[in-house]
mmCIF file of C-alpha atoms in Angstrom:
data_model
loop_
_atom_site.group_PDB
_atom_site.id
_atom_site.type_symbol
_atom_site.label_atom_id
_atom_site.label_comp_id
_atom_site.label_asym_id
_atom_site.label_seq_id
_atom_site.Cartn_x
_atom_site.Cartn_y
_atom_site.Cartn_z
ATOM 1 C CA MET A 589 52.011 -82.489 -32.546
ATOM 2 C CA SER A 590 48.309 -81.676 -33.280
ATOM 3 C CA GLN A 591 47.270 -77.952 -33.638
ATOM 4 C CA PRO A 592 44.392 -76.362 -31.794
ATOM 5 C CA PRO A 593 41.164 -76.315 -33.712
ATOM 6 C CA VAL A 594 40.639 -73.075 -35.597
ATOM 7 C CA GLU A 595 37.729 -72.103 -33.478
ATOM 8 C CA GLN A 596 39.747 -72.252 -30.265
ATOM 9 C CA LYS A 597 42.528 -70.177 -31.905
ATOM 10 C CA SER A 598 39.902 -67.478 -32.788
ATOM 11 C CA SER A 599 38.535 -67.599 -29.295
ATOM 12 C CA ARG A 600 41.906 -67.061 -27.796
ATOM 13 C CA ARG A 601 42.719 -64.083 -30.282
ATOM 14 C CA SER A 602 39.149 -62.575 -29.052
ATOM 15 C CA ALA A 603 39.842 -62.778 -25.597
ATOM 16 C CA ASN A 604 43.341 -61.334 -25.862
ATOM 17 C CA ARG A 605 42.116 -58.546 -27.791
ATOM 18 C CA ARG A 606 39.277 -57.877 -25.256
ATOM 19 C CA ALA A 607 41.808 -57.842 -22.568
ATOM 20 C CA LEU A 608 44.035 -55.427 -24.537
ATOM 21 C CA GLU A 609 41.377 -53.144 -25.321
ATOM 22 C CA GLN A 610 40.272 -53.236 -21.611
ATOM 23 C CA LYS A 611 43.846 -52.339 -20.620
ATOM 24 C CA ILE A 612 43.627 -49.248 -23.001
ATOM 25 C CA LEU A 613 40.426 -48.251 -21.784
ATOM 26 C CA ASP A 614 41.641 -48.620 -17.927
ATOM 27 C CA ALA A 615 44.588 -46.242 -18.956
ATOM 28 C CA ALA A 616 42.473 -43.773 -20.721
ATOM 29 C CA GLU A 617 40.044 -43.588 -17.645
ATOM 30 C CA ILE A 618 42.884 -42.290 -15.605
ATOM 31 C CA ILE A 619 44.247 -39.979 -18.000
ATOM 32 C CA PHE A 620 40.869 -38.485 -18.876
ATOM 33 C CA ALA A 621 40.049 -38.027 -15.262
ATOM 34 C CA GLU A 622 43.222 -36.281 -14.443
ATOM 35 C CA GLN A 623 43.742 -33.967 -17.616
ATOM 36 C CA GLY A 624 40.149 -33.796 -19.052
ATOM 37 C CA PHE A 625 39.349 -34.638 -22.711
ATOM 38 C CA ASN A 626 41.147 -31.560 -24.260
ATOM 39 C CA GLY A 627 44.069 -31.951 -22.035
ATOM 40 C CA ALA A 628 44.834 -35.610 -22.372
ATOM 41 C CA ALA A 629 47.191 -36.584 -25.052
ATOM 42 C CA LEU A 630 47.176 -39.939 -26.822
ATOM 43 C CA GLU A 631 50.728 -40.460 -26.166
ATOM 44 C CA SER A 632 50.193 -40.214 -22.481
ATOM 45 C CA ILE A 633 47.405 -42.763 -22.815
ATOM 46 C CA ALA A 634 49.410 -45.134 -24.761
ATOM 47 C CA GLU A 635 52.438 -44.955 -22.483
ATOM 48 C CA LYS A 636 50.056 -45.607 -19.362
ATOM 49 C CA ALA A 637 48.840 -48.728 -21.250
ATOM 50 C CA GLY A 638 52.299 -49.852 -22.098
ATOM 51 C CA LEU A 639 51.846 -49.437 -25.912
ATOM 52 C CA SER A 640 52.903 -47.456 -28.844
ATOM 53 C CA LYS A 641 50.658 -44.635 -29.942
ATOM 54 C CA GLN A 642 50.341 -46.486 -33.282
ATOM 55 C CA ASN A 643 49.486 -49.858 -31.839
ATOM 56 C CA MET A 644 46.855 -48.173 -29.666
ATOM 57 C CA LEU A 645 45.164 -46.499 -32.631
ATOM 58 C CA TYR A 646 44.719 -49.788 -34.140
ATOM 59 C CA TYR A 647 42.107 -50.399 -31.505
ATOM 60 C CA PHE A 648 40.753 -47.052 -31.057
ATOM 61 C CA PRO A 649 41.415 -44.981 -34.368
ATOM 62 C CA SER A 650 40.916 -41.465 -32.482
ATOM 63 C CA LYS A 651 40.996 -39.615 -29.132
ATOM 64 C CA GLU A 652 36.959 -39.187 -29.718
ATOM 65 C CA SER A 653 36.569 -42.848 -30.170
ATOM 66 C CA LEU A 654 38.580 -43.782 -27.005
ATOM 67 C CA TYR A 655 36.712 -41.022 -24.815
ATOM 68 C CA GLN A 656 33.213 -42.333 -25.982
ATOM 69 C CA ASN A 657 34.234 -45.817 -25.205
ATOM 70 C CA VAL A 658 35.474 -44.890 -21.712
ATOM 71 C CA LEU A 659 32.173 -43.132 -20.967
ATOM 72 C CA LYS A 660 30.230 -46.081 -22.355
ATOM 73 C CA ASP A 661 32.220 -48.530 -20.223
ATOM 74 C CA ILE A 662 31.451 -46.735 -17.012
ATOM 75 C CA LEU A 663 27.930 -45.971 -17.874
ATOM 76 C CA ASP A 664 27.227 -49.447 -18.865
ATOM 77 C CA LEU A 665 28.519 -50.547 -15.367
ATOM 78 C CA TRP A 666 26.279 -47.951 -13.619
ATOM 79 C CA ILE A 667 23.273 -49.168 -15.365
ATOM 80 C CA GLU A 668 24.039 -52.847 -15.046
ATOM 81 C CA LYS A 669 24.969 -52.594 -11.417
ATOM 82 C CA MET A 670 22.833 -49.546 -10.204
ATOM 83 C CA THR A 671 19.265 -50.263 -11.087
ATOM 84 C CA LEU A 672 17.077 -49.796 -7.985
ATOM 85 C CA MET A 673 14.393 -52.278 -9.212
ATOM 86 C CA GLU A 674 17.038 -55.029 -9.581
ATOM 87 C CA GLN A 675 18.520 -54.837 -5.909
ATOM 88 C CA ASN A 676 18.178 -57.848 -3.883
ATOM 89 C CA GLY A 677 15.521 -57.467 -0.890
ATOM 90 C CA ASP A 678 11.899 -57.481 -0.572
ATOM 91 C CA THR A 679 11.363 -54.163 1.303
ATOM 92 C CA PRO A 680 12.176 -50.675 0.182
ATOM 93 C CA ALA A 681 14.622 -50.127 3.055
ATOM 94 C CA VAL A 682 16.721 -53.037 1.913
ATOM 95 C CA MET A 683 16.590 -52.139 -1.727
ATOM 96 C CA LEU A 684 17.487 -48.647 -1.139
ATOM 97 C CA GLU A 685 20.452 -49.431 1.241
ATOM 98 C CA ASN A 686 21.713 -51.824 -1.330
ATOM 99 C CA TYR A 687 21.412 -49.199 -3.930
ATOM 100 C CA ILE A 688 23.162 -46.778 -1.770
ATOM 101 C CA ARG A 689 25.956 -48.992 -0.782
ATOM 102 C CA GLY A 690 26.255 -50.183 -4.332
ATOM 103 C CA LYS A 691 26.706 -46.691 -5.675
ATOM 104 C CA LEU A 692 29.498 -46.053 -2.912
ATOM 105 C CA GLU A 693 31.141 -49.152 -4.026
ATOM 106 C CA ILE A 694 31.506 -48.023 -7.557
ATOM 107 C CA SER A 695 32.919 -44.684 -6.277
ATOM 108 C CA ARG A 696 35.606 -46.710 -4.480
ATOM 109 C CA VAL A 697 36.620 -48.987 -7.269
ATOM 110 C CA ARG A 698 36.056 -46.660 -10.160
ATOM 111 C CA PRO A 699 36.871 -43.130 -8.917
ATOM 112 C CA TYR A 700 38.390 -42.071 -12.258
ATOM 113 C CA GLY A 701 35.324 -43.023 -14.164
ATOM 114 C CA SER A 702 33.150 -41.063 -11.817
ATOM 115 C CA LYS A 703 35.316 -37.899 -12.262
ATOM 116 C CA ILE A 704 35.172 -38.282 -15.972
ATOM 117 C CA PHE A 705 31.333 -38.383 -15.874
ATOM 118 C CA ALA A 706 31.243 -35.371 -13.480
ATOM 119 C CA ASN A 707 33.493 -33.346 -15.747
ATOM 120 C CA GLU A 708 31.665 -34.171 -18.864
ATOM 121 C CA VAL A 709 28.338 -33.223 -17.247
ATOM 122 C CA ILE A 710 29.868 -29.914 -15.920
ATOM 123 C CA GLY A 711 30.921 -29.286 -19.480
ATOM 124 C CA GLY A 712 27.570 -29.466 -20.784
ATOM 125 C CA ALA A 713 27.539 -33.324 -21.442
ATOM 126 C CA SER A 714 28.001 -32.884 -25.433
ATOM 127 C CA HIS A 715 29.451 -36.389 -25.595
ATOM 128 C CA LEU A 716 26.664 -37.994 -23.656
ATOM 129 C CA GLN A 717 23.315 -36.611 -24.907
ATOM 130 C CA VAL A 718 22.329 -39.695 -27.060
ATOM 131 C CA TYR A 719 23.325 -42.173 -24.293
ATOM 132 C CA LEU A 720 21.606 -40.319 -21.519
ATOM 133 C CA ARG A 721 18.312 -40.043 -23.465
ATOM 134 C CA ASN A 722 18.270 -43.479 -24.818
ATOM 135 C CA ASP A 723 19.791 -45.643 -21.864
ATOM 136 C CA LEU A 724 20.071 -43.891 -18.778
ATOM 137 C CA LEU A 725 16.713 -41.930 -18.746
ATOM 138 C CA PRO A 726 14.573 -44.911 -19.426
ATOM 139 C CA GLN A 727 16.132 -46.856 -16.511
ATOM 140 C CA LEU A 728 15.753 -43.956 -14.227
ATOM 141 C CA GLU A 729 12.010 -43.688 -15.258
ATOM 142 C CA ALA A 730 11.429 -47.450 -14.209
ATOM 143 C CA ASP A 731 13.099 -46.521 -10.844
ATOM 144 C CA LEU A 732 11.114 -43.709 -10.398
ATOM 145 C CA GLU A 733 7.920 -45.625 -10.987
ATOM 146 C CA LEU A 734 9.060 -47.981 -8.390
ATOM 147 C CA VAL A 735 9.634 -45.466 -5.803
ATOM 148 C CA ARG A 736 6.020 -43.766 -6.925
ATOM 149 C CA THR A 737 4.590 -47.206 -6.237
ATOM 150 C CA TRP A 738 6.001 -47.512 -2.735
ATOM 151 C CA ILE A 739 4.597 -44.214 -1.961
ATOM 152 C CA ALA A 740 1.264 -44.975 -3.140
ATOM 153 C CA ASN A 741 1.141 -48.217 -1.193
ATOM 154 C CA GLY A 742 2.107 -46.370 2.049
ATOM 155 C CA GLU A 743 5.315 -48.302 2.272
ATOM 156 C CA MET A 744 7.461 -44.978 2.497
ATOM 157 C CA ASP A 745 6.886 -41.387 3.072
ATOM 158 C CA PRO A 746 5.733 -38.985 0.306
ATOM 159 C CA VAL A 747 8.965 -37.539 -1.088
ATOM 160 C CA ASP A 748 9.844 -36.145 -4.668
ATOM 161 C CA PRO A 749 11.202 -39.428 -6.191
ATOM 162 C CA GLU A 750 13.300 -37.390 -8.639
ATOM 163 C CA HIS A 751 15.142 -35.473 -5.752
ATOM 164 C CA LEU A 752 15.619 -38.713 -3.925
ATOM 165 C CA PHE A 753 17.871 -40.065 -6.741
ATOM 166 C CA PHE A 754 19.476 -36.759 -7.202
ATOM 167 C CA THR A 755 20.439 -36.627 -3.582
ATOM 168 C CA ILE A 756 21.805 -40.367 -3.558
ATOM 169 C CA TRP A 757 23.899 -39.764 -6.745
ATOM 170 C CA ALA A 758 25.439 -36.568 -5.355
ATOM 171 C CA SER A 759 26.064 -37.935 -1.736
ATOM 172 C CA THR A 760 27.764 -41.016 -3.115
ATOM 173 C CA GLN A 761 29.617 -39.821 -6.032
ATOM 174 C CA THR A 762 31.160 -37.036 -3.840
ATOM 175 C CA TYR A 763 33.424 -39.557 -2.250
ATOM 176 C CA ALA A 764 34.966 -40.291 -5.827
ATOM 177 C CA ASP A 765 34.685 -36.680 -7.379
ATOM 178 C CA PHE A 766 35.854 -34.810 -4.247
ATOM 179 C CA SER A 767 37.924 -37.754 -2.683
ATOM 180 C CA SER A 768 41.043 -35.212 -2.362
ATOM 181 C CA GLN A 769 39.002 -32.724 -0.293
ATOM 182 C CA ILE A 770 37.575 -35.457 2.001
ATOM 183 C CA SER A 771 40.822 -37.233 2.362
ATOM 184 C CA LEU A 772 42.369 -33.821 3.520
ATOM 185 C CA ALA A 773 39.425 -33.269 5.820
ATOM 186 C CA LEU A 774 39.946 -36.653 7.462
ATOM 187 C CA GLY A 775 43.641 -35.943 7.733
ATOM 188 C CA LYS A 776 44.398 -39.046 5.517
ATOM 189 C CA ASN A 777 46.508 -39.474 2.071
ATOM 190 C CA GLU A 778 43.559 -41.294 0.465
ATOM 191 C CA LEU A 779 40.242 -42.929 1.367
ATOM 192 C CA ASP A 780 40.175 -46.681 2.421
ATOM 193 C CA GLU A 781 37.469 -49.333 2.541
ATOM 194 C CA GLU A 782 36.616 -48.332 6.199
ATOM 195 C CA ASP A 783 35.835 -44.796 5.106
ATOM 196 C CA PHE A 784 33.491 -46.094 2.536
ATOM 197 C CA GLN A 785 31.956 -48.393 5.073
ATOM 198 C CA LYS A 786 31.381 -45.432 7.470
ATOM 199 C CA ALA A 787 29.803 -43.441 4.644
ATOM 200 C CA GLY A 788 27.501 -46.072 3.836
ATOM 201 C CA ASP A 789 26.460 -46.352 7.451
ATOM 202 C CA PHE A 790 25.875 -42.858 7.694
ATOM 203 C CA LEU A 791 24.195 -42.030 4.390
ATOM 204 C CA THR A 792 21.661 -45.205 4.766
ATOM 205 C CA HIS A 793 20.741 -44.046 8.426
ATOM 206 C CA VAL A 794 20.062 -40.422 7.356
ATOM 207 C CA LEU A 795 18.092 -41.242 4.051
ATOM 208 C CA LEU A 796 16.277 -44.006 5.319
ATOM 209 C CA LYS A 797 15.203 -42.169 8.437
ATOM 210 C CA GLY A 798 14.256 -39.279 6.318
ATOM 211 C CA LEU A 799 12.124 -41.402 3.974
ATOM 212 C CA GLY A 800 10.080 -42.829 7.030
ATOM 213 C CA LEU A 801 11.952 -46.445 6.651
ATOM 214 C CA LYS A 802 13.495 -48.514 9.257
ATOM 215 C CA LYS A 803 16.244 -50.986 8.501
ATOM 216 C CA ASP A 804 15.066 -54.619 8.919
#
C-alpha cells in the first residue's frame, strides 16, 4: 500500500495544528471574557479546550502569549470584516447600513471577544497599544477620510466623522458587552438572532436619518 506524499502529510499536520490552536483560542476567549486576564487560570482554559495544561503550553507557552493571540484574533476579524470602505454598496446609506449590521453580527457571533476587548480598553489597553497604533488607527483614518469625502461632496450631512464611528462602535458592541443587562430588560434568558435583527433595523433607521441619508 503506497504511503501519502511527504507534502500531503505535512499539510495535514499543519491543518491539524491550526485547528487545535483555534480550539485553544476559542476556549481562552470564553475564560478571559468571564474572568479577565488576571483571574483566568491556564488550567481552566486547558480544561475548556479538552487538553492538559502541559499540552496547551506546547502551543502557547504562557498566559500572556495566549492572551495576546486571543486579542489579535478578534481584532484581525474586526479589521478584515469591518472596514467601511470595503463594504458592498454604491451609496453612503448602503455602505453604512452594511457596516452597522456587520458590527452587530460580530457582537452576536463573537460576544466573548467583544467583552475581552472592552475590558482591556477599560483597563488602559496596555496589551493593545502597539496593535491599535499600527493596525487599527491607519484603517480608521482611511474610513474617516471616506466619510469626509462624502460630506465634502454633499452626499451626507456635515457631522464629526470620529464621533460617528464612536457612536456606531458603542451602540453595536453594547449588545455583546452588556448582553446580560439587555436580556434582562427584554425579559429573556439570552439574546437571539431576531433581537439583533431588530437592533440593526433600529440603529440603521436612527443613524442614517441623523446623517441626512435615506435607505435605497
